CSV table of C-alpha atoms in Angstrom, one decimal:
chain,number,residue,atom,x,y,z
Z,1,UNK,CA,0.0,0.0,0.0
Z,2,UNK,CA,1.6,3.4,-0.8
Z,3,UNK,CA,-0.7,6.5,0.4
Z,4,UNK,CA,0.9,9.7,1.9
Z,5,UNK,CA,-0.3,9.3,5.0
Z,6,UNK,CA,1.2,9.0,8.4
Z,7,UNK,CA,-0.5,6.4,10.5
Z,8,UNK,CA,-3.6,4.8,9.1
Z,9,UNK,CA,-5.2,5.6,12.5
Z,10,UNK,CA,-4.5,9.2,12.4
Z,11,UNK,CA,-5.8,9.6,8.5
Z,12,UNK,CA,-8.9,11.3,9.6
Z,13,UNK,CA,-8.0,13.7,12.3
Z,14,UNK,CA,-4.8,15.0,10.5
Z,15,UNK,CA,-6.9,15.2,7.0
Z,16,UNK,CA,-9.9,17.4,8.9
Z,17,UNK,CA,-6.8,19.5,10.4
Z,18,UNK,CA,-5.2,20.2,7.1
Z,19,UNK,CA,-8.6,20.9,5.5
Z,20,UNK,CA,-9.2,23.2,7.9
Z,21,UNK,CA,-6.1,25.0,7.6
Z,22,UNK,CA,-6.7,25.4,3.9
Z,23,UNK,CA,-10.1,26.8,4.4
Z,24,UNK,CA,-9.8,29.0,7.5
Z,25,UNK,CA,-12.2,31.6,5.7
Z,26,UNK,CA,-14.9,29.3,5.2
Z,27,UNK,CA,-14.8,27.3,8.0
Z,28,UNK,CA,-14.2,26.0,12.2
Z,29,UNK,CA,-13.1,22.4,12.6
Z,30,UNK,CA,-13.7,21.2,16.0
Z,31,UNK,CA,-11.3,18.3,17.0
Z,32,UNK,CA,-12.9,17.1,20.3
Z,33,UNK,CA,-15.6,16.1,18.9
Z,34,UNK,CA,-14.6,16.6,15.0
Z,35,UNK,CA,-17.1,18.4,12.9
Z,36,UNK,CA,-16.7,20.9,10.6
Z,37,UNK,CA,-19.1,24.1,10.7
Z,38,UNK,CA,-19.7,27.0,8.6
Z,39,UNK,CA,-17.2,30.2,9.8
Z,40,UNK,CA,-20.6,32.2,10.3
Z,41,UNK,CA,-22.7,29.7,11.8
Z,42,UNK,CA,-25.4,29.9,13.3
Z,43,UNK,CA,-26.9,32.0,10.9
Z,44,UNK,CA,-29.6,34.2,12.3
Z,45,UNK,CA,-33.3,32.8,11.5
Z,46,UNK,CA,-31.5,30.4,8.8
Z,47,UNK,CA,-32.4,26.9,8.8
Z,48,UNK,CA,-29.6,24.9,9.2
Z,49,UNK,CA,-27.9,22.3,7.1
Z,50,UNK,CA,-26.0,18.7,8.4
Z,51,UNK,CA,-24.9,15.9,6.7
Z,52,UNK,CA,-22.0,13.7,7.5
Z,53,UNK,CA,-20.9,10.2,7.0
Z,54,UNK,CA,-17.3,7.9,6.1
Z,55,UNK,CA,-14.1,10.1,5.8
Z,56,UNK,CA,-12.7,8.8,2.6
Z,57,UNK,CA,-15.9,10.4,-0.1
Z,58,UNK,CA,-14.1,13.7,-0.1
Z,59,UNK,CA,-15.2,16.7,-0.8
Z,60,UNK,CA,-18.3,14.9,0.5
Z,61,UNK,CA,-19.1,16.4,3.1
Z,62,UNK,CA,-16.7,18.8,4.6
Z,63,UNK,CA,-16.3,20.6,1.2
Z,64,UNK,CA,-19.6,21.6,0.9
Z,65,UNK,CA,-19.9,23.4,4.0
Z,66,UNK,CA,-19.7,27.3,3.8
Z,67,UNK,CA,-22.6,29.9,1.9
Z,68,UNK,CA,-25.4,28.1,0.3
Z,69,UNK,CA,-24.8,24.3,1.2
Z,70,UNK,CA,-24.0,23.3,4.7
Z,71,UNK,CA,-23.8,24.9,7.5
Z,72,UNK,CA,-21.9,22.0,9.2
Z,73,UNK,CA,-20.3,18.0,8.0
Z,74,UNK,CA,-19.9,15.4,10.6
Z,75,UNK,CA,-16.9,12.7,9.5
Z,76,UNK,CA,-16.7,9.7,10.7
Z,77,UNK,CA,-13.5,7.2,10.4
Z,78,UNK,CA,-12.7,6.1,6.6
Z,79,UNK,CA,-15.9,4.5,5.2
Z,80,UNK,CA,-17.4,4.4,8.6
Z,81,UNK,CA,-20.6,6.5,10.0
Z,82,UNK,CA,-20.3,9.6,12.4
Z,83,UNK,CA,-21.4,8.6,16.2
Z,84,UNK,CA,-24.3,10.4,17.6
Z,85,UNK,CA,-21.7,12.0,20.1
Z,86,UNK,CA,-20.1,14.2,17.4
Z,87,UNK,CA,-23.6,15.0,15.1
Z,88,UNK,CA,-25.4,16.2,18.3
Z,89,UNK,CA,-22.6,18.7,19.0
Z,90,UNK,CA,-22.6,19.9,15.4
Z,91,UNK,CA,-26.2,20.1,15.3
Z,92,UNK,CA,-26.3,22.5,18.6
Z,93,UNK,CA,-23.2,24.1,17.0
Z,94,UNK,CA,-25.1,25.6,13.7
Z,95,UNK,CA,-28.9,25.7,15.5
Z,96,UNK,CA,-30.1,29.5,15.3
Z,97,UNK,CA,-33.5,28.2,16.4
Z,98,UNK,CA,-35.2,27.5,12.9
Z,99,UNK,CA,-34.4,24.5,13.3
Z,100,UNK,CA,-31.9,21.8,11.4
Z,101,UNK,CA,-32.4,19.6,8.3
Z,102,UNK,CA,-30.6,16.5,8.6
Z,103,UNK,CA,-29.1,15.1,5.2
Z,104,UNK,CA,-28.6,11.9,5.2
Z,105,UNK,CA,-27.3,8.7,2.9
Z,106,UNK,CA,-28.9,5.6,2.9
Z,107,UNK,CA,-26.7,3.3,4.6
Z,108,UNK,CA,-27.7,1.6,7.9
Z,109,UNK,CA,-24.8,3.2,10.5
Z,110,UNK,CA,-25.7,6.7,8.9
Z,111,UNK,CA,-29.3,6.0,9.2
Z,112,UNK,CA,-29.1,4.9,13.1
Z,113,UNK,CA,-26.6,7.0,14.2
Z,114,UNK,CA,-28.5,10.2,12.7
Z,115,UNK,CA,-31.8,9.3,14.1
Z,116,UNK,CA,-30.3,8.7,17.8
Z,117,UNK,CA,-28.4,12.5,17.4
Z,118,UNK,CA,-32.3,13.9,16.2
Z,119,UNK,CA,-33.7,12.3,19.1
Z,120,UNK,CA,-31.2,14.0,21.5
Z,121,UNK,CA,-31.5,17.2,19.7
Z,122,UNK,CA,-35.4,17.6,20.1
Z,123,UNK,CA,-34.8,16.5,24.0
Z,124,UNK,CA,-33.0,19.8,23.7
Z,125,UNK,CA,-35.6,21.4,21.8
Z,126,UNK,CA,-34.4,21.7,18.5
Z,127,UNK,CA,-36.6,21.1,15.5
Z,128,UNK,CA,-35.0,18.5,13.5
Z,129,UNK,CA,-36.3,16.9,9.8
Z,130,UNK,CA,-34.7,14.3,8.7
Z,131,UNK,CA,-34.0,13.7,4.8
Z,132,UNK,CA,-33.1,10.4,3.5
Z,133,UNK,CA,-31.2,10.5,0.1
Z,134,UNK,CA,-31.2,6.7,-1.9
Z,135,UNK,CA,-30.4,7.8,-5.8
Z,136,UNK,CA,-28.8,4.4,-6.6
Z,137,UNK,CA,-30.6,2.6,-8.7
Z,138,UNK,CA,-28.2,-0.2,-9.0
Z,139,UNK,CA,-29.2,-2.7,-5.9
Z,140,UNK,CA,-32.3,-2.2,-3.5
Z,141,UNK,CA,-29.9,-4.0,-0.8
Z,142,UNK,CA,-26.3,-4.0,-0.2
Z,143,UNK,CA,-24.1,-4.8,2.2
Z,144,UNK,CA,-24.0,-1.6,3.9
Z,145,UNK,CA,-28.4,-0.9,3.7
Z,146,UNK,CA,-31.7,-1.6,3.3
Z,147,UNK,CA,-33.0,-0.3,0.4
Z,148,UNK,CA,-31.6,1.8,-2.2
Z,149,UNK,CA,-28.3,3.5,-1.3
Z,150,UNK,CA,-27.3,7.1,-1.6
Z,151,UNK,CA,-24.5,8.0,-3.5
Z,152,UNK,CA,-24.4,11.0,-6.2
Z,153,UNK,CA,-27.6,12.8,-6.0
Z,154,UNK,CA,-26.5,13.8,-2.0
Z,155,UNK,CA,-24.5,16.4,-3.3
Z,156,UNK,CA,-27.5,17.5,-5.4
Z,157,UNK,CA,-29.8,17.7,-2.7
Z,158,UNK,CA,-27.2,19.3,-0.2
Z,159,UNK,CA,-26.5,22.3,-2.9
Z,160,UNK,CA,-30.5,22.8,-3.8
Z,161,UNK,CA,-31.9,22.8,0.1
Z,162,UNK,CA,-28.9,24.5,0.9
Z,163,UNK,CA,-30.3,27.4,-1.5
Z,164,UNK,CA,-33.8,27.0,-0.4
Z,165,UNK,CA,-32.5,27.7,3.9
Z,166,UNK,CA,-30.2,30.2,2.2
Z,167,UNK,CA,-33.1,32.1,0.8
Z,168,UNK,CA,-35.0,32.1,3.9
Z,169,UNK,CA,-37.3,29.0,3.5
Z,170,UNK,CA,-38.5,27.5,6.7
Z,171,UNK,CA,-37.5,24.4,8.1
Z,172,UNK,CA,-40.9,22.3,6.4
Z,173,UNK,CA,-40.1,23.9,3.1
Z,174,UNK,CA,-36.5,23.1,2.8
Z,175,UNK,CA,-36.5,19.7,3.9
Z,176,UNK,CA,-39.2,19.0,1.5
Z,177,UNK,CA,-37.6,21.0,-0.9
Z,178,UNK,CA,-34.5,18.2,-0.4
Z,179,UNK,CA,-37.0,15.3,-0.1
Z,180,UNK,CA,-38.6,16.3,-4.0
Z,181,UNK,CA,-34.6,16.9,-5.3
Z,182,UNK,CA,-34.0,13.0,-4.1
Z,183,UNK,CA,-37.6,12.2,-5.3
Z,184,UNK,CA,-36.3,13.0,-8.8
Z,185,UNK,CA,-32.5,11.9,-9.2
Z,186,UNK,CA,-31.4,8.6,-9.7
Z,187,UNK,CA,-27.5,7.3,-10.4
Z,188,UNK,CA,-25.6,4.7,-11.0
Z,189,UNK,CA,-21.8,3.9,-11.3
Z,190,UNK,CA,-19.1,1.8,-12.0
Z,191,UNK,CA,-15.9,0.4,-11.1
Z,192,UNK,CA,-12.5,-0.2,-12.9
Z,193,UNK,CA,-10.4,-0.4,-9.9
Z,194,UNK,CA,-10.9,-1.1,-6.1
Z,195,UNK,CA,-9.4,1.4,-3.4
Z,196,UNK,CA,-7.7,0.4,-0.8
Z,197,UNK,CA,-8.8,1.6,3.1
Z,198,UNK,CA,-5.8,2.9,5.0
Z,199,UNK,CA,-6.2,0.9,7.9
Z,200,UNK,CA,-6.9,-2.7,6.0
Z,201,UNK,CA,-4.3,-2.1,3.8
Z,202,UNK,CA,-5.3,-3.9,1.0
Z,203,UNK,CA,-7.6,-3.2,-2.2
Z,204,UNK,CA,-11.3,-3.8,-1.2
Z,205,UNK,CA,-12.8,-5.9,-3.6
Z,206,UNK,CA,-10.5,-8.1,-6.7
Z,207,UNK,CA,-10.7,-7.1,-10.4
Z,208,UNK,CA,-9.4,-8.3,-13.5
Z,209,UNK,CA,-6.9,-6.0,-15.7
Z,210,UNK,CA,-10.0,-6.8,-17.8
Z,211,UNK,CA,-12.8,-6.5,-15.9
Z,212,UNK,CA,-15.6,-3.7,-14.2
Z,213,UNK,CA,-17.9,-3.8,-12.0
Z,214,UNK,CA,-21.4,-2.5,-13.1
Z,215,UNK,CA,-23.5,-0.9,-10.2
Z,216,UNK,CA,-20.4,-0.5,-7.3
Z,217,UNK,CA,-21.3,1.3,-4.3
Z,218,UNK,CA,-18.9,4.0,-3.1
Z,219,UNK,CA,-17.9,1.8,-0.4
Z,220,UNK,CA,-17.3,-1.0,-2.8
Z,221,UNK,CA,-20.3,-3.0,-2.6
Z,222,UNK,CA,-21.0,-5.6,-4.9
Z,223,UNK,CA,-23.1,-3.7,-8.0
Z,224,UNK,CA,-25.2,-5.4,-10.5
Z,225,UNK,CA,-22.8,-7.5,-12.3
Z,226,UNK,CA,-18.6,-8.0,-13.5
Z,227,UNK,CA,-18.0,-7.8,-17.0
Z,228,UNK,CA,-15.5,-7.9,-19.2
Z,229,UNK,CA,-14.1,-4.0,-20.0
Z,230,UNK,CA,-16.2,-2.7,-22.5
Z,231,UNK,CA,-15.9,0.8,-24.3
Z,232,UNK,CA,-16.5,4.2,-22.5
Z,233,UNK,CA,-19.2,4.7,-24.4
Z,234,UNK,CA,-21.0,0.8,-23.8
Z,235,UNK,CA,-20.6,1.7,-20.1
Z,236,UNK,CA,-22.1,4.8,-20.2
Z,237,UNK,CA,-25.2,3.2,-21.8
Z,238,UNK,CA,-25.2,0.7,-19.2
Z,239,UNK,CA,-25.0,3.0,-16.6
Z,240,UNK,CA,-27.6,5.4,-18.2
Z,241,UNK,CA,-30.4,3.6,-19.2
Z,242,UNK,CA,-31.3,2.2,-15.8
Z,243,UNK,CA,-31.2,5.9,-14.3
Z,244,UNK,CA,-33.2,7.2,-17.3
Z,245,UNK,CA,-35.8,4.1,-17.0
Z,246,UNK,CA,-36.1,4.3,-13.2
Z,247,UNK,CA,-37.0,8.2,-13.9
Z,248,UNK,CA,-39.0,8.2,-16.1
Z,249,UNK,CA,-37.6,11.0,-18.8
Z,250,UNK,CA,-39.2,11.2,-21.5
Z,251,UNK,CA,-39.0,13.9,-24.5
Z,252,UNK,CA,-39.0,17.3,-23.6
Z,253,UNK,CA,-37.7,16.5,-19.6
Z,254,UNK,CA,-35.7,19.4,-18.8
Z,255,UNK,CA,-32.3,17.9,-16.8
Z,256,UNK,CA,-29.3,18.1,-14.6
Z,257,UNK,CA,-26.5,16.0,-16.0
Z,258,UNK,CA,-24.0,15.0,-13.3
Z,259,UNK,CA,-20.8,13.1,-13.9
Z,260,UNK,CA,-19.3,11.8,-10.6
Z,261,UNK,CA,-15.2,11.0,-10.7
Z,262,UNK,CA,-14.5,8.3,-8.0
Z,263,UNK,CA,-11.2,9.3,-7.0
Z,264,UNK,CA,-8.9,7.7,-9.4
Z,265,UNK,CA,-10.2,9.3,-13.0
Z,266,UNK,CA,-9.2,11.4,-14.9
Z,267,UNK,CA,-11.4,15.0,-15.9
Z,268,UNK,CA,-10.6,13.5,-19.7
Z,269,UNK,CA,-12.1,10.6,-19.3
Z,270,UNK,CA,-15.5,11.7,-17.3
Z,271,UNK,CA,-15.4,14.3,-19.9
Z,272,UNK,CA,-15.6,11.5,-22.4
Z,273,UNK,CA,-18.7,9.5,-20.4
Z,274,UNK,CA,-20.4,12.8,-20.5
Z,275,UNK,CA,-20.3,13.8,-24.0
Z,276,UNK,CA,-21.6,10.2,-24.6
Z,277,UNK,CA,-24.6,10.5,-21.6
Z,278,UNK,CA,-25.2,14.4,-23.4
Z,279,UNK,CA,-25.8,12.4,-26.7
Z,280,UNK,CA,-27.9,9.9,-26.0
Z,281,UNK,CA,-30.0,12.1,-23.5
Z,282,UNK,CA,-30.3,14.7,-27.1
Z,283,UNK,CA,-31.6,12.0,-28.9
Z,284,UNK,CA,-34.2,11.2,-26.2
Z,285,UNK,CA,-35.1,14.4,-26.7
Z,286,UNK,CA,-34.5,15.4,-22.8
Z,287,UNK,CA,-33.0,19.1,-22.4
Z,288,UNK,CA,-30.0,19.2,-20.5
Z,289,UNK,CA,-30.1,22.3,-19.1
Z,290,UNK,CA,-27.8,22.1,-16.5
Z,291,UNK,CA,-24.3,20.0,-15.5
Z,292,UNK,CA,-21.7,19.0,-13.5
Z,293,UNK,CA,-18.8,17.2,-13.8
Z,294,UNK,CA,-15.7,16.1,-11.7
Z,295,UNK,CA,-14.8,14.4,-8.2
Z,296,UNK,CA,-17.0,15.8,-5.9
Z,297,UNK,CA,-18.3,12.3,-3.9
Z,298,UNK,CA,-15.4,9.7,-4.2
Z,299,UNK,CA,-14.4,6.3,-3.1
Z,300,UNK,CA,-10.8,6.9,-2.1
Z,301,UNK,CA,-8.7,6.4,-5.2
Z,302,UNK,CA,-11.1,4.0,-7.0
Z,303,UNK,CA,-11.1,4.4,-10.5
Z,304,UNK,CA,-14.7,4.7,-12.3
Z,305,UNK,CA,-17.4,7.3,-12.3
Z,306,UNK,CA,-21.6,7.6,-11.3
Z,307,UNK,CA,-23.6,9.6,-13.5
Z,308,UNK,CA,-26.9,11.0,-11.8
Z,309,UNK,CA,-29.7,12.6,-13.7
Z,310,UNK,CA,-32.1,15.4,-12.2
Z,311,UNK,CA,-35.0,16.4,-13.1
Z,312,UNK,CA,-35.7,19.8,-12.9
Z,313,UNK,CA,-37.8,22.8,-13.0
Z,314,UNK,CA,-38.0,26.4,-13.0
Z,315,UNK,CA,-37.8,26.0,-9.0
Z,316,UNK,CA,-35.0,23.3,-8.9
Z,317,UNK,CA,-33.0,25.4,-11.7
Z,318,UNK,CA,-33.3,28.7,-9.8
Z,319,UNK,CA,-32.2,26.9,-6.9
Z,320,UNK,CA,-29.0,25.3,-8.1
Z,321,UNK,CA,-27.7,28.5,-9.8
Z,322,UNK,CA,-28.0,30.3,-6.6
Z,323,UNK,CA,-25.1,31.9,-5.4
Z,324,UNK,CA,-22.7,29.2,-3.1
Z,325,UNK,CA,-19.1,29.6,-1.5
Z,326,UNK,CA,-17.6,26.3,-0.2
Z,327,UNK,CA,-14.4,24.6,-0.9
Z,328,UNK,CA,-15.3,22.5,-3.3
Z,329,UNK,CA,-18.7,24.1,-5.1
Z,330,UNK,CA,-18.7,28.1,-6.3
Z,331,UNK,CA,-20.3,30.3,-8.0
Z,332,UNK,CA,-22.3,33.9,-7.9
Z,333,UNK,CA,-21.2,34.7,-4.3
């Protein structure tokens, strides 16, 4: 295993340090328990935002905190959930009593460890909604959930509500303002390479020089099945058409097209997937109206991509173009 790191047990704290020492303008780390919050946090009479989950999905989430996404991300230990003992804290941290929306993917520690921190919260009487994002349309059950996971769409539904609280939206209207973003996403990705977990120090799953892995999770789940490697453009259609047919688009649909990097890929190369997912979206006769493209919810230094589809609206679009300021997502502010 070569990874510049120090000590596979110190991988987390010493990355949150450093990230916080790059971003002292945007944001507070605390270290005892870590969370990261926005600088100006609590905002007065803003709804708040929190998400959290496994180090090792960076910029997810700690990179989306600042102006118009979070107001605070809760890391846990490499591909492990955040305990109830540091999301409560962060939750108090960024409360300015309008309550908090809490973000959160579908996988079972998330999902338990999230509820237990809402349940403390409200003992303290904080309003709390809880928003559960499950995009994946690859497996309805993995290793890691029950039901669909969430994996591309989070950062979707983290920059959208974070423009809705950022407007001034109350705490019903942003969390269902998330809820319909989730409600009309769907991904799907792929593997060509398996990462490697500092502290196991080997790769995660096996594959062939010749092989991928159709439907991989970002923790390297199992997907929907290995095949041989196939051109950029076969696996873009594979990955595609199970998004576009869970979704429903049909001619006309006005969309967001997102294409994910895990880590290990190139820009040319997603650059490559999304001219292909542009095409056959054109010929469809969908309107892509809006994109993204690049490593913004990873899997260490696996190699492969996700491409997530959003429907939108004049609402949703208005939304996403709304001014944000984080480390890894800016524009208009």
């Amino acid at each position: 295993m070569k990874k510049l790191i120090n000590d596979p047990k110190s991988v987390v704290d010493e990355s949150v340090q450093g990230f916080g020492l790059a971003n002292a303008d945007l944001v507070t780390v605390s270290t005892d328990p870590t969370f990261i919050r926005r600088l100006d946090a609590p905002v007065s009479g803003k709804v708040a935002l929190v998400s959290g989950g496994g180090s090792g999905h960076e910029p997810l989430h700690a990179g989306f905190v600042g102006k118009g996404m979070l107001d605070a991300a809760v890391p846990g230990a490499v591909f492990t959930s955040p305990t109830p003992d540091q999301i409560l804290p962060a939750t108090l941290a960024v409360d300015s009593g309008a309550g908090v929306v809490h973000i959160v993917k579908n996988y079972t520690g998330d999902v338990l460890n999230f509820e237990t921190a809402a349940e403390l919260a409200e003992a303290e009487g904080i309003s709390i909604r809880t928003v559960l994002v499950n995009d994946d349309v690859a497996v309805e059950d993995s290793l890691y959930t029950a039901g669909r996971r969430g994996v591309g769409g989070t950062v979707l539904v983290e920059k959208i509500a974070g423009a809705a609280a950022e407007r001034g939206d109350d705490l019903d209207t942003v969390a269902s303002t998330a809820s319909r973003v989730n409600a009309n996403v769907r991904s799907m990705g792929v593997a060509l390479s398996a990462c490697t977990v500092p502290h196991a120090g080997t790769p995660s799953f096996d594959l062939a020089e010749d092989e991928v892995e159709i439907g991989i999770g970002i923790h390297g789940e199992p997907g929907r099945h290995r095949i041989p490697l196939e051109s950029a453009d076969a696996i873009t259609d594979r990955l595609l058409e199970p998004v576009l047919s869970d979704l429903g688009i049909s001619r006309g649909d006005r969309v967001l097209l997102f294409v994910n990097g895990m880590g290990g890929t190139p820009l040319s190369e997603l650059y490559i997937v999304y001219r292909r997912a542009a095409q056959v979206l054109a010929d469809r006769g969908a309107v892509v109206e809006r994109s993204l493209v690049g490593n913004y919810i990873t899997a260490l230094e696996m190699q492969g991509c996700s491409i997530s589809v959003l429907r939108l609206n004049d609402e949703l679009t208005e939304l996403w173009d709304a001014p944000v300021h984080t480390a890894a997502l800016r524009w208009g502010a």
